[in-house]
Amino acid sequence: MTITQSPKKQSTAGVEDDQDLSNECKDLLLSLPKEKGWRTKHIYLFQGFWCQPKEIQSILSFQRHFQARDSDIVLTTIPKSGTTWLKALAFAIANREKYPISEKKSHPLLTSNPHDLVPFIEYKVYASNDLPDLSKYPEPRIFGTHIPFPALAEPIKNSQCKIVYICRNPFDTFVSSWIYLNKVKPESLPMVQLEEAFEMYCNGAMGYGPFWNHMLGYWNESLKRPDKVLFLKYEEMKEDIVSYVKKLAVFLGYPFSVQEERDAVAEDLAELCSFEKMKELEVNRSGKSIMNFENKNLFRKAEIGDWVNYLSPPMEERLSKVLEEKLSGSGLTFKAAKRP
Ligand code: A3P
């Protein structure tokens, strides 16, 4: 099935006319609140979250057509929270019978970026105007997405498939996003200055935000249905990755056997997916996996608390207040959210 395209590009005020959008999407955009974007001219408030025009079109198609299988794995994040890492870990865990970790030289993660092995729903699977053939994805099907929990396709929520969310301290997530988006934005758009970007972040008007709603959506669901949604924190994983590899493996239904424990497979897998290892691979230094963005920009520092090098004390105070106001009472807290 093909989504109807507009016969010619419209120049209707408010619509991003450089995008390959359906008439339906263009009409919808005209009715949505919009704000200045970072990577596109505008972002739009769609189903309660902010996103870009092309993403809205993909998400609508996904919501209408996606059929989940109980064996599916859905990896969810807000951008710059550790998506690439989580994709690598989940792929290596769930496919280790097909691709043994011991065969280190031929593992797909050595020659493919994790975003090619675990496609994004909104940037790859449903990015084209033609509906995807989902049967071409090998079992277990693993997908990645930034879509907030309430907006996931209903079959994902109602099936037995597993959802894993990785969450990162908002201070570091913001800095990582600001640096990344300024690298990948089109040259035609001006660089967004740190202070302006920070205001947008704190006001919630940033890709898939407000970030607090995004985090709380998955956080609350993980408390309600811990067998359905696993909520991970980037900082805790960095401190003890082997324990988290094992935890993730159990949650996904691929626990390590006694023999694998003896063979230290979880340790090897953690190493294969480590920042240091992945950053050095040729495919991650030179390739492009998400749209036309260079893979090398996905691997920057991977440090906890790097935000102190960018944010002033008043900025720290401002974001701390946002966190207090939006997250207090939820039980969701972060490490490294205070200047040492
Ligand atoms: P920094 O910009 O702070 O370095 P995402 O994958 O969601 O786009 O997140 C990107 C962030 O994760 C970047 O943070 C990046 O360096 C870090 N990252 C990438 N690969 C990683 C890995 N294998 N382990 C830990 N962090 C990783």
XYZ file of C-alpha atoms and ligand atoms in Angstrom:
367
model
C 0.000 0.000 0.000
C 1.282 3.470 -0.816
C 0.443 6.592 1.098
C -0.950 9.320 -1.181
C 1.596 11.954 -2.031
C 0.748 15.540 -2.698
C 0.943 16.134 -6.477
C 3.238 19.100 -6.100
C 5.157 20.577 -3.246
C 3.017 23.003 -1.283
C 4.277 26.287 -0.048
C 1.567 26.597 2.582
C 2.844 28.717 5.436
C 3.866 26.588 8.375
C 4.520 23.396 6.429
C 8.044 22.123 5.879
C 7.889 22.062 2.108
C 11.241 20.385 1.594
C 9.917 17.130 3.019
C 8.336 14.252 1.218
C 5.050 14.422 3.093
C 1.600 13.016 2.348
C -1.335 15.378 1.992
C -2.767 13.951 5.189
C 0.389 14.794 7.081
C 0.588 18.276 5.598
C -3.006 18.977 6.612
C -2.355 17.634 10.083
C 0.723 19.827 10.519
C -1.331 22.920 9.814
C -3.490 22.137 12.832
C -0.648 21.396 15.277
C 1.167 23.796 17.611
C 4.728 24.308 16.439
C 8.027 25.606 17.768
C 11.426 26.262 16.291
C 13.293 22.997 15.707
C 16.988 22.133 15.906
C 17.386 19.866 12.926
C 14.269 20.878 11.004
C 12.786 24.332 10.727
C 9.968 23.419 13.113
C 8.885 20.715 15.478
C 5.224 20.004 16.126
C 3.227 18.971 19.177
C 1.735 15.680 18.035
C -0.195 13.344 20.364
C 1.296 15.192 23.340
C 4.958 15.108 22.300
C 7.191 17.209 20.070
C 8.489 15.790 16.847
C 9.505 16.493 13.294
C 7.153 16.334 10.288
C 8.631 13.234 8.668
C 8.576 11.418 12.003
C 4.875 12.198 12.428
C 4.136 10.582 9.080
C 6.140 7.467 9.968
C 4.582 7.198 13.422
C 1.048 7.431 12.034
C 1.801 4.621 9.605
C 3.376 2.520 12.374
C 0.411 3.069 14.703
C -2.036 2.018 11.998
C -0.250 -1.000 10.615
C 2.273 -2.556 12.997
C 1.466 -6.093 14.119
C 3.530 -7.310 17.063
C 4.779 -10.809 17.683
C 5.171 -12.094 21.238
C 8.850 -12.703 20.482
C 9.469 -9.067 19.436
C 11.825 -6.846 21.382
C 11.271 -3.078 21.354
C 14.114 -0.853 22.561
C 12.952 2.599 23.541
C 14.845 5.769 24.439
C 14.747 9.505 24.248
C 17.587 10.547 21.886
C 21.155 10.540 23.226
C 20.442 8.296 26.209
C 22.381 5.227 25.111
C 20.278 3.932 22.209
C 23.265 2.690 20.206
C 24.650 0.814 23.209
C 21.315 -0.774 24.105
C 20.802 -1.890 20.501
C 24.221 -3.532 20.438
C 23.653 -5.297 23.763
C 20.162 -6.574 22.948
C 21.225 -7.749 19.482
C 24.259 -9.609 20.828
C 22.284 -11.201 23.678
C 19.279 -12.357 21.650
C 21.343 -13.612 18.688
C 24.197 -15.317 20.475
C 23.172 -18.776 19.361
C 23.324 -17.644 15.719
C 26.325 -15.401 16.293
C 28.369 -16.825 19.169
C 30.270 -14.206 21.106
C 33.301 -16.503 21.101
C 33.539 -16.089 17.324
C 34.678 -12.589 17.881
C 36.191 -12.030 14.472
C 32.989 -12.651 12.528
C 30.373 -11.092 14.777
C 27.992 -8.766 12.855
C 28.622 -5.983 15.374
C 32.178 -5.778 14.075
C 31.097 -4.854 10.573
C 27.671 -3.259 11.067
C 26.575 -0.321 13.134
C 23.932 -1.308 15.748
C 21.382 0.939 14.006
C 21.665 -1.242 10.890
C 21.150 -4.422 12.890
C 18.296 -2.997 14.970
C 16.309 -0.591 12.794
C 14.470 2.456 14.038
C 10.702 2.228 13.569
C 10.393 5.882 12.620
C 13.618 6.390 10.645
C 13.827 3.074 8.830
C 10.991 0.555 9.138
C 8.178 3.049 8.488
C 10.262 5.824 6.923
C 9.274 5.113 3.348
C 5.837 5.810 1.927
C 5.421 2.116 1.133
C 4.424 -0.188 3.949
C 7.288 -2.437 5.071
C 7.393 -6.178 4.658
C 7.856 -7.095 8.307
C 8.362 -10.760 7.500
C 11.839 -9.929 6.175
C 13.118 -9.189 9.687
C 14.722 -12.243 11.266
C 13.461 -13.640 14.576
C 13.643 -12.362 17.161
C 12.652 -9.068 15.584
C 14.325 -6.237 17.447
C 13.239 -2.664 16.796
C 14.348 0.663 18.211
C 12.236 3.741 18.702
C 12.077 7.125 20.399
C 8.258 7.098 20.448
C 6.808 7.766 23.935
C 4.953 4.908 25.633
C 1.382 6.207 25.151
C 1.987 6.560 21.396
C 3.340 3.036 20.804
C 1.203 0.916 18.516
C -1.448 -0.902 20.580
C -0.310 -4.419 19.529
C 3.040 -3.718 21.209
C 1.322 -2.876 24.477
C -1.125 -5.765 24.263
C 1.168 -8.588 23.137
C 3.750 -10.460 25.191
C 6.604 -8.665 23.450
C 9.241 -7.041 25.639
C 10.045 -3.356 25.951
C 13.377 -2.099 27.261
C 13.884 1.583 28.061
C 17.253 3.154 28.757
C 17.222 6.450 30.596
C 20.110 8.859 31.135
C 20.666 11.746 33.473
C 18.956 14.717 31.700
C 22.002 16.983 32.185
C 24.246 14.681 30.138
C 21.446 13.842 27.710
C 20.949 17.521 26.985
C 24.646 18.196 26.351
C 24.982 15.083 24.199
C 21.912 16.151 22.168
C 23.101 19.702 21.693
C 26.499 18.622 20.410
C 25.079 15.879 18.189
C 22.276 17.898 16.640
C 24.569 20.763 15.760
C 26.780 18.244 13.935
C 23.985 16.611 11.951
C 21.687 19.578 11.265
C 21.421 20.769 7.647
C 23.889 23.518 6.789
C 20.981 25.730 5.804
C 19.853 25.975 9.434
C 21.827 28.124 11.882
C 23.626 26.533 14.796
C 21.452 26.549 17.911
C 23.335 28.275 20.715
C 23.707 26.418 24.000
C 21.570 28.851 26.016
C 18.722 28.795 23.523
C 18.810 25.023 23.209
C 18.820 24.709 26.991
C 15.669 26.831 27.291
C 13.948 24.672 24.690
C 14.976 21.530 26.587
C 13.778 22.871 29.947
C 10.489 23.956 28.378
C 10.040 20.467 26.960
C 9.985 21.506 23.304
C 12.623 19.141 22.000
C 12.494 15.939 19.968
C 10.097 13.453 21.635
C 9.845 15.670 24.700
C 8.967 16.913 27.152
C 11.702 14.586 28.355
C 10.051 14.164 31.767
C 6.844 12.841 30.200
C 8.896 10.480 28.034
C 10.782 9.085 31.016
C 7.738 8.904 33.289
C 5.669 7.105 30.668
C 8.090 4.192 30.602
C 8.998 4.471 34.281
C 5.390 4.165 35.454
C 4.696 1.313 33.057
C 7.805 -0.530 34.294
C 6.482 -0.250 37.859
C 3.039 -1.446 36.786
C 4.232 -4.262 34.512
C 7.829 -5.164 35.380
C 7.656 -8.293 33.235
C 6.725 -6.144 30.212
C 8.926 -3.055 30.574
C 12.500 -3.087 31.829
C 13.699 0.381 32.857
C 17.470 0.769 32.754
C 19.678 3.687 33.753
C 22.747 4.550 31.690
C 24.862 5.530 34.704
C 24.152 2.300 36.595
C 24.943 0.240 33.517
C 28.267 1.996 33.053
C 29.179 1.162 36.636
C 28.407 -2.556 36.426
C 27.718 -3.564 32.854
C 28.181 -7.314 33.312
C 25.375 -7.491 35.897
C 23.142 -5.536 33.555
C 23.976 -7.760 30.588
C 22.809 -10.712 32.688
C 19.704 -8.880 33.875
C 18.827 -7.874 30.321
C 19.358 -11.441 29.108
C 16.968 -12.821 31.761
C 14.358 -10.171 31.017
C 14.469 -10.834 27.271
C 14.162 -14.579 27.833
C 17.748 -15.470 26.881
C 19.411 -16.165 30.270
C 23.045 -17.260 30.372
C 23.519 -20.986 30.972
C 25.817 -22.379 33.642
C 28.342 -23.179 30.929
C 28.107 -19.638 29.569
C 28.663 -18.310 33.095
C 31.783 -20.480 33.322
C 32.944 -19.244 29.931
C 32.426 -15.609 30.942
C 30.196 -14.988 27.919
C 28.474 -11.990 29.545
C 31.873 -10.381 30.132
C 32.894 -10.927 26.501
C 29.584 -9.592 25.269
C 29.926 -6.467 27.418
C 33.366 -5.911 25.962
C 32.176 -6.383 22.381
C 29.542 -3.684 22.958
C 31.754 -1.339 24.944
C 32.158 2.264 23.871
C 35.921 1.884 23.496
C 35.581 -1.162 21.251
C 32.746 0.176 19.113
C 34.206 3.623 18.597
C 37.350 2.148 17.017
C 35.598 -0.049 14.445
C 35.941 1.020 10.832
C 32.170 0.851 10.258
C 31.620 3.254 13.132
C 34.343 5.638 12.033
C 33.326 5.981 8.418
C 29.816 4.670 7.751
C 26.341 6.192 7.819
C 23.439 4.314 9.387
C 20.682 6.648 10.571
C 19.499 8.602 7.545
C 22.560 10.433 6.192
C 24.183 10.984 9.579
C 27.742 9.844 10.041
C 28.211 7.007 12.518
C 31.277 8.614 14.042
C 29.057 11.261 15.662
C 27.282 8.548 17.640
C 30.429 7.882 19.648
C 31.647 10.965 21.472
C 32.845 10.604 25.094
C 30.324 8.370 26.868
C 31.226 9.967 30.179
C 29.036 10.427 33.204
C 28.824 14.037 34.373
C 30.454 15.636 31.308
C 27.694 18.273 31.516
C 29.671 20.198 34.157
C 31.985 21.291 31.334
C 29.106 22.977 29.501
C 26.403 24.141 31.917
C 26.779 27.142 34.224
C 25.631 27.036 37.882
C 22.426 28.992 37.047
C 21.675 26.465 34.291
C 22.243 23.650 36.758
C 19.833 25.290 39.149
C 17.220 25.763 36.426
C 17.282 22.144 35.256
C 17.372 20.860 38.848
C 14.164 22.805 39.504
C 12.540 21.294 36.428
C 13.464 17.814 37.623
C 12.160 18.512 41.101
C 8.919 19.913 39.796
C 8.273 17.251 37.171
C 9.670 14.091 38.727
C 9.175 14.515 42.474
C 7.065 11.766 43.954
C 7.701 9.466 41.002
C 10.682 7.687 42.570
C 12.761 8.374 39.441
C 16.145 9.829 40.368
C 19.520 10.251 38.637
C 23.171 9.915 39.512
C 25.571 12.737 38.617
C 22.772 15.291 38.563
C 24.722 17.606 40.879
C 28.039 19.372 40.352
C 30.699 17.479 42.322
P 28.075 11.411 24.729
O 27.608 12.381 23.698
O 27.872 11.933 26.124
O 29.446 10.917 24.513
P 22.537 7.507 21.589
O 23.136 6.212 21.244
O 21.194 7.397 22.245
O 22.545 8.432 20.427
O 23.417 8.147 22.726
C 24.670 8.675 22.420
C 25.499 8.725 23.670
O 25.865 7.392 24.035
C 26.802 9.473 23.413
O 27.123 10.112 24.648
C 27.740 8.335 23.060
O 29.103 8.654 23.211
C 27.282 7.251 24.020
N 27.601 5.887 23.566
C 27.676 5.432 22.288
N 28.004 4.133 22.278
C 28.163 3.751 23.554
C 28.531 2.522 24.166
N 28.828 1.436 23.453
N 28.602 2.489 25.512
C 28.292 3.578 26.256
N 27.951 4.776 25.730
C 27.890 4.872 24.397
